[in-house]
Amino acid sequence: MSQAVTLARPYARAAFSLAQAQGALPKWSGMLGFAAQVAAHPDVQALFGHPRMDAASLARLVLPKGEADAGFERFVGVLAANRRLALLPEIAALYEQLRAEAERVVKATVTSAVALDADAIARLTASLKRRFGREVEITASVDPALIGGAVVDAGDVVIDGSIRTKLARLGAALAN
């Protein structure tokens, strides 16, 4: 996995530079997302290593029909020529990280014991925006095993306010 990310990084940077130069960061996100989904399919992955499949045919396979611009088609063509189409999922993920950084957006995942209502998510978004000094996009999920509270995962920062963790710390303190 780490080797795939290492190989994908320069392609993601190139895609980001091309998209930024065109002023089409969201459009490229969509096109890369589509191509990454196609490339991740097991049947398509089997074709990537097939000796009779030429680069142009493989490139056409992952291009979104009617949406791809000439720059994106050339980018996918370079990937196909270098036999790197299998890296599209990693390229898309790295591209999204670069885009979020450029747009000064922090993507946070909030896992709570119960579903959060819109008001709670709005308060949490405002709080995280003050803390990070950036716009915040929250994805919410539910894990009843947390018992209560929530865990916020925002990249390098994890804020664990769950009852499960507090109980585990209390248990460890009592055991010592």
PDB file of C-alpha atoms in Angstrom:
ATOM      1  CA  MET A   1       0.000   0.000   0.000  1.00  0.00           C
ATOM      2  CA  SER A   2       2.718   2.507   0.912  1.00  0.00           C
ATOM      3  CA  GLN A   3       4.523   1.755  -2.353  1.00  0.00           C
ATOM      4  CA  ALA A   4       1.321   2.474  -4.277  1.00  0.00           C
ATOM      5  CA  VAL A   5       0.926   5.812  -2.490  1.00  0.00           C
ATOM      6  CA  THR A   6       4.558   6.665  -3.191  1.00  0.00           C
ATOM      7  CA  LEU A   7       4.090   5.894  -6.882  1.00  0.00           C
ATOM      8  CA  ALA A   8       0.766   7.769  -7.012  1.00  0.00           C
ATOM      9  CA  ARG A   9       1.988  10.971  -5.342  1.00  0.00           C
ATOM     10  CA  PRO A  10       3.681  12.599  -8.381  1.00  0.00           C
ATOM     11  CA  TYR A  11       0.672  11.796 -10.565  1.00  0.00           C
ATOM     12  CA  ALA A  12      -1.700  13.290  -7.987  1.00  0.00           C
ATOM     13  CA  ARG A  13       0.412  16.441  -7.845  1.00  0.00           C
ATOM     14  CA  ALA A  14       0.429  16.651 -11.634  1.00  0.00           C
ATOM     15  CA  ALA A  15      -3.350  16.189 -11.785  1.00  0.00           C
ATOM     16  CA  PHE A  16      -3.801  18.866  -9.136  1.00  0.00           C
ATOM     17  CA  SER A  17      -1.540  21.287 -11.027  1.00  0.00           C
ATOM     18  CA  LEU A  18      -3.425  20.709 -14.275  1.00  0.00           C
ATOM     19  CA  ALA A  19      -6.816  21.120 -12.610  1.00  0.00           C
ATOM     20  CA  GLN A  20      -5.710  24.232 -10.745  1.00  0.00           C
ATOM     21  CA  ALA A  21      -4.329  25.787 -13.925  1.00  0.00           C
ATOM     22  CA  GLN A  22      -7.696  25.168 -15.613  1.00  0.00           C
ATOM     23  CA  GLY A  23      -9.628  26.419 -12.585  1.00  0.00           C
ATOM     24  CA  ALA A  24     -11.458  23.100 -12.561  1.00  0.00           C
ATOM     25  CA  LEU A  25     -10.652  21.501  -9.204  1.00  0.00           C
ATOM     26  CA  PRO A  26     -14.220  20.243  -8.562  1.00  0.00           C
ATOM     27  CA  LYS A  27     -14.597  18.916 -12.115  1.00  0.00           C
ATOM     28  CA  TRP A  28     -11.327  16.991 -11.851  1.00  0.00           C
ATOM     29  CA  SER A  29     -12.469  15.596  -8.483  1.00  0.00           C
ATOM     30  CA  GLY A  30     -15.501  14.124 -10.185  1.00  0.00           C
ATOM     31  CA  MET A  31     -13.568  12.753 -13.151  1.00  0.00           C
ATOM     32  CA  LEU A  32     -10.841  11.260 -10.946  1.00  0.00           C
ATOM     33  CA  GLY A  33     -13.471   9.819  -8.616  1.00  0.00           C
ATOM     34  CA  PHE A  34     -15.207   8.098 -11.532  1.00  0.00           C
ATOM     35  CA  ALA A  35     -11.939   6.782 -12.965  1.00  0.00           C
ATOM     36  CA  ALA A  36     -10.849   5.563  -9.520  1.00  0.00           C
ATOM     37  CA  GLN A  37     -14.098   3.646  -9.035  1.00  0.00           C
ATOM     38  CA  VAL A  38     -13.750   1.984 -12.409  1.00  0.00           C
ATOM     39  CA  ALA A  39     -10.073   1.173 -11.780  1.00  0.00           C
ATOM     40  CA  ALA A  40     -10.878  -0.349  -8.379  1.00  0.00           C
ATOM     41  CA  HIS A  41     -13.329  -2.865  -9.862  1.00  0.00           C
ATOM     42  CA  PRO A  42     -11.817  -6.388  -9.799  1.00  0.00           C
ATOM     43  CA  ASP A  43     -12.775  -7.136 -13.417  1.00  0.00           C
ATOM     44  CA  VAL A  44     -11.058  -3.966 -14.609  1.00  0.00           C
ATOM     45  CA  GLN A  45      -7.980  -4.626 -12.486  1.00  0.00           C
ATOM     46  CA  ALA A  46      -7.614  -7.973 -14.221  1.00  0.00           C
ATOM     47  CA  LEU A  47      -7.485  -6.143 -17.560  1.00  0.00           C
ATOM     48  CA  PHE A  48      -4.671  -3.824 -16.434  1.00  0.00           C
ATOM     49  CA  GLY A  49      -2.166  -6.658 -16.444  1.00  0.00           C
ATOM     50  CA  HIS A  50      -3.479  -8.376 -19.570  1.00  0.00           C
ATOM     51  CA  PRO A  51      -0.777  -8.505 -22.263  1.00  0.00           C
ATOM     52  CA  ARG A  52      -3.206  -8.023 -25.157  1.00  0.00           C
ATOM     53  CA  MET A  53      -4.776  -4.830 -23.818  1.00  0.00           C
ATOM     54  CA  ASP A  54      -3.205  -1.724 -25.310  1.00  0.00           C
ATOM     55  CA  ALA A  55      -2.810   1.520 -23.382  1.00  0.00           C
ATOM     56  CA  ALA A  56      -5.361   3.465 -25.444  1.00  0.00           C
ATOM     57  CA  SER A  57      -8.111   0.887 -24.846  1.00  0.00           C
ATOM     58  CA  LEU A  58      -7.407   0.847 -21.131  1.00  0.00           C
ATOM     59  CA  ALA A  59      -7.459   4.650 -20.996  1.00  0.00           C
ATOM     60  CA  ARG A  60     -10.850   4.772 -22.747  1.00  0.00           C
ATOM     61  CA  LEU A  61     -12.162   2.244 -20.233  1.00  0.00           C
ATOM     62  CA  VAL A  62     -11.698   4.545 -17.220  1.00  0.00           C
ATOM     63  CA  LEU A  63     -12.686   7.852 -18.840  1.00  0.00           C
ATOM     64  CA  PRO A  64     -16.087   9.273 -17.887  1.00  0.00           C
ATOM     65  CA  LYS A  65     -18.227   9.428 -21.008  1.00  0.00           C
ATOM     66  CA  GLY A  66     -18.911  12.970 -22.169  1.00  0.00           C
ATOM     67  CA  GLU A  67     -17.391  14.653 -19.090  1.00  0.00           C
ATOM     68  CA  ALA A  68     -13.651  14.305 -19.669  1.00  0.00           C
ATOM     69  CA  ASP A  69     -11.849  17.303 -21.103  1.00  0.00           C
ATOM     70  CA  ALA A  70      -8.732  17.072 -23.263  1.00  0.00           C
ATOM     71  CA  GLY A  71      -6.380  17.672 -20.319  1.00  0.00           C
ATOM     72  CA  PHE A  72      -7.891  14.838 -18.320  1.00  0.00           C
ATOM     73  CA  GLU A  73      -7.797  12.522 -21.332  1.00  0.00           C
ATOM     74  CA  ARG A  74      -4.086  13.269 -21.808  1.00  0.00           C
ATOM     75  CA  PHE A  75      -3.478  12.675 -18.087  1.00  0.00           C
ATOM     76  CA  VAL A  76      -5.193   9.275 -18.228  1.00  0.00           C
ATOM     77  CA  GLY A  77      -3.290   8.512 -21.432  1.00  0.00           C
ATOM     78  CA  VAL A  78       0.010   9.117 -19.623  1.00  0.00           C
ATOM     79  CA  LEU A  79      -1.116   6.849 -16.786  1.00  0.00           C
ATOM     80  CA  ALA A  80      -2.050   4.141 -19.284  1.00  0.00           C
ATOM     81  CA  ALA A  81       1.217   4.475 -21.216  1.00  0.00           C
ATOM     82  CA  ASN A  82       3.177   4.103 -17.962  1.00  0.00           C
ATOM     83  CA  ARG A  83       0.977   1.210 -16.784  1.00  0.00           C
ATOM     84  CA  ARG A  84      -0.191   3.183 -13.757  1.00  0.00           C
ATOM     85  CA  LEU A  85      -3.987   3.054 -14.184  1.00  0.00           C
ATOM     86  CA  ALA A  86      -4.233   0.695 -11.209  1.00  0.00           C
ATOM     87  CA  LEU A  87      -3.015   3.609  -9.062  1.00  0.00           C
ATOM     88  CA  LEU A  88      -6.105   5.705  -9.825  1.00  0.00           C
ATOM     89  CA  PRO A  89      -7.757   5.117  -6.410  1.00  0.00           C
ATOM     90  CA  GLU A  90      -4.609   6.321  -4.616  1.00  0.00           C
ATOM     91  CA  ILE A  91      -4.186   9.210  -7.064  1.00  0.00           C
ATOM     92  CA  ALA A  92      -7.778  10.316  -6.470  1.00  0.00           C
ATOM     93  CA  ALA A  93      -7.372  10.172  -2.678  1.00  0.00           C
ATOM     94  CA  LEU A  94      -4.126  12.173  -2.765  1.00  0.00           C
ATOM     95  CA  TYR A  95      -5.695  14.672  -5.161  1.00  0.00           C
ATOM     96  CA  GLU A  96      -8.564  15.205  -2.723  1.00  0.00           C
ATOM     97  CA  GLN A  97      -6.071  15.873   0.071  1.00  0.00           C
ATOM     98  CA  LEU A  98      -4.266  18.445  -2.091  1.00  0.00           C
ATOM     99  CA  ARG A  99      -7.565  20.060  -3.028  1.00  0.00           C
ATOM    100  CA  ALA A 100      -8.726  20.272   0.587  1.00  0.00           C
ATOM    101  CA  GLU A 101      -5.421  21.865   1.569  1.00  0.00           C
ATOM    102  CA  ALA A 102      -5.614  24.395  -1.268  1.00  0.00           C
ATOM    103  CA  GLU A 103      -9.221  25.271  -0.467  1.00  0.00           C
ATOM    104  CA  ARG A 104      -8.366  25.426   3.260  1.00  0.00           C
ATOM    105  CA  VAL A 105     -10.921  22.786   4.147  1.00  0.00           C
ATOM    106  CA  VAL A 106     -10.583  20.289   6.982  1.00  0.00           C
ATOM    107  CA  LYS A 107     -12.490  17.068   6.475  1.00  0.00           C
ATOM    108  CA  ALA A 108     -13.578  15.627   9.795  1.00  0.00           C
ATOM    109  CA  THR A 109     -15.336  12.401  10.656  1.00  0.00           C
ATOM    110  CA  VAL A 110     -17.503  12.492  13.749  1.00  0.00           C
ATOM    111  CA  THR A 111     -18.471   9.159  15.234  1.00  0.00           C
ATOM    112  CA  SER A 112     -21.057   9.376  18.002  1.00  0.00           C
ATOM    113  CA  ALA A 113     -22.980   6.910  20.126  1.00  0.00           C
ATOM    114  CA  VAL A 114     -26.302   8.248  18.801  1.00  0.00           C
ATOM    115  CA  ALA A 115     -27.210  10.094  15.618  1.00  0.00           C
ATOM    116  CA  LEU A 116     -26.482  13.828  15.840  1.00  0.00           C
ATOM    117  CA  ASP A 117     -29.191  16.273  14.866  1.00  0.00           C
ATOM    118  CA  ALA A 118     -28.558  19.170  12.490  1.00  0.00           C
ATOM    119  CA  ASP A 119     -28.171  21.662  15.360  1.00  0.00           C
ATOM    120  CA  ALA A 120     -25.482  19.579  17.085  1.00  0.00           C
ATOM    121  CA  ILE A 121     -23.585  19.171  13.810  1.00  0.00           C
ATOM    122  CA  ALA A 122     -23.792  22.929  13.182  1.00  0.00           C
ATOM    123  CA  ARG A 123     -22.423  23.702  16.686  1.00  0.00           C
ATOM    124  CA  LEU A 124     -19.649  21.135  16.247  1.00  0.00           C
ATOM    125  CA  THR A 125     -18.777  22.542  12.809  1.00  0.00           C
ATOM    126  CA  ALA A 126     -18.546  26.067  14.234  1.00  0.00           C
ATOM    127  CA  SER A 127     -16.373  24.869  17.125  1.00  0.00           C
ATOM    128  CA  LEU A 128     -14.001  22.980  14.832  1.00  0.00           C
ATOM    129  CA  LYS A 129     -13.858  25.949  12.454  1.00  0.00           C
ATOM    130  CA  ARG A 130     -12.679  28.154  15.345  1.00  0.00           C
ATOM    131  CA  ARG A 131     -10.133  25.554  16.442  1.00  0.00           C
ATOM    132  CA  PHE A 132      -8.606  24.917  13.003  1.00  0.00           C
ATOM    133  CA  GLY A 133      -9.128  28.357  11.461  1.00  0.00           C
ATOM    134  CA  ARG A 134     -10.461  26.721   8.305  1.00  0.00           C
ATOM    135  CA  GLU A 135     -13.719  25.611   6.782  1.00  0.00           C
ATOM    136  CA  VAL A 136     -14.807  22.207   8.086  1.00  0.00           C
ATOM    137  CA  GLU A 137     -16.678  19.451   6.256  1.00  0.00           C
ATOM    138  CA  ILE A 138     -18.158  16.902   8.644  1.00  0.00           C
ATOM    139  CA  THR A 139     -19.112  13.331   7.890  1.00  0.00           C
ATOM    140  CA  ALA A 140     -21.162  11.825  10.701  1.00  0.00           C
ATOM    141  CA  SER A 141     -21.458   8.177  11.631  1.00  0.00           C
ATOM    142  CA  VAL A 142     -22.919   6.237  14.553  1.00  0.00           C
ATOM    143  CA  ASP A 143     -21.179   3.614  16.715  1.00  0.00           C
ATOM    144  CA  PRO A 144     -23.271   2.497  19.706  1.00  0.00           C
ATOM    145  CA  ALA A 145     -20.159   0.846  21.204  1.00  0.00           C
ATOM    146  CA  LEU A 146     -18.959   4.344  22.211  1.00  0.00           C
ATOM    147  CA  ILE A 147     -21.700   4.287  24.905  1.00  0.00           C
ATOM    148  CA  GLY A 148     -21.877   8.093  24.871  1.00  0.00           C
ATOM    149  CA  GLY A 149     -19.989  11.127  23.608  1.00  0.00           C
ATOM    150  CA  ALA A 150     -18.187  11.300  20.295  1.00  0.00           C
ATOM    151  CA  VAL A 151     -14.869  10.879  18.531  1.00  0.00           C
ATOM    152  CA  VAL A 152     -13.747  13.546  16.048  1.00  0.00           C
ATOM    153  CA  ASP A 153     -11.109  12.496  13.513  1.00  0.00           C
ATOM    154  CA  ALA A 154      -9.758  15.426  11.522  1.00  0.00           C
ATOM    155  CA  GLY A 155      -6.669  14.067   9.799  1.00  0.00           C
ATOM    156  CA  ASP A 156      -3.762  14.377  12.224  1.00  0.00           C
ATOM    157  CA  VAL A 157      -6.021  15.441  15.115  1.00  0.00           C
ATOM    158  CA  VAL A 158      -8.238  12.991  16.973  1.00  0.00           C
ATOM    159  CA  ILE A 159     -10.457  14.259  19.765  1.00  0.00           C
ATOM    160  CA  ASP A 160     -11.854  11.333  21.740  1.00  0.00           C
ATOM    161  CA  GLY A 161     -14.647  12.365  24.078  1.00  0.00           C
ATOM    162  CA  SER A 162     -16.337   8.982  24.189  1.00  0.00           C
ATOM    163  CA  ILE A 163     -17.540   7.339  27.385  1.00  0.00           C
ATOM    164  CA  ARG A 164     -15.904   4.082  26.271  1.00  0.00           C
ATOM    165  CA  THR A 165     -12.444   5.716  26.288  1.00  0.00           C
ATOM    166  CA  LYS A 166     -13.076   7.473  29.597  1.00  0.00           C
ATOM    167  CA  LEU A 167     -14.110   4.155  31.171  1.00  0.00           C
ATOM    168  CA  ALA A 168     -11.014   2.457  29.743  1.00  0.00           C
ATOM    169  CA  ARG A 169      -8.777   5.172  31.256  1.00  0.00           C
ATOM    170  CA  LEU A 170     -10.543   4.880  34.599  1.00  0.00           C
ATOM    171  CA  GLY A 171     -10.118   1.097  34.529  1.00  0.00           C
ATOM    172  CA  ALA A 172      -6.420   1.444  33.741  1.00  0.00           C
ATOM    173  CA  ALA A 173      -5.955   3.971  36.554  1.00  0.00           C
ATOM    174  CA  LEU A 174      -7.724   1.706  39.051  1.00  0.00           C
ATOM    175  CA  ALA A 175      -5.674  -1.301  37.937  1.00  0.00           C
ATOM    176  CA  ASN A 176      -2.420   0.515  38.754  1.00  0.00           C
TER     177      ASN A 176
END
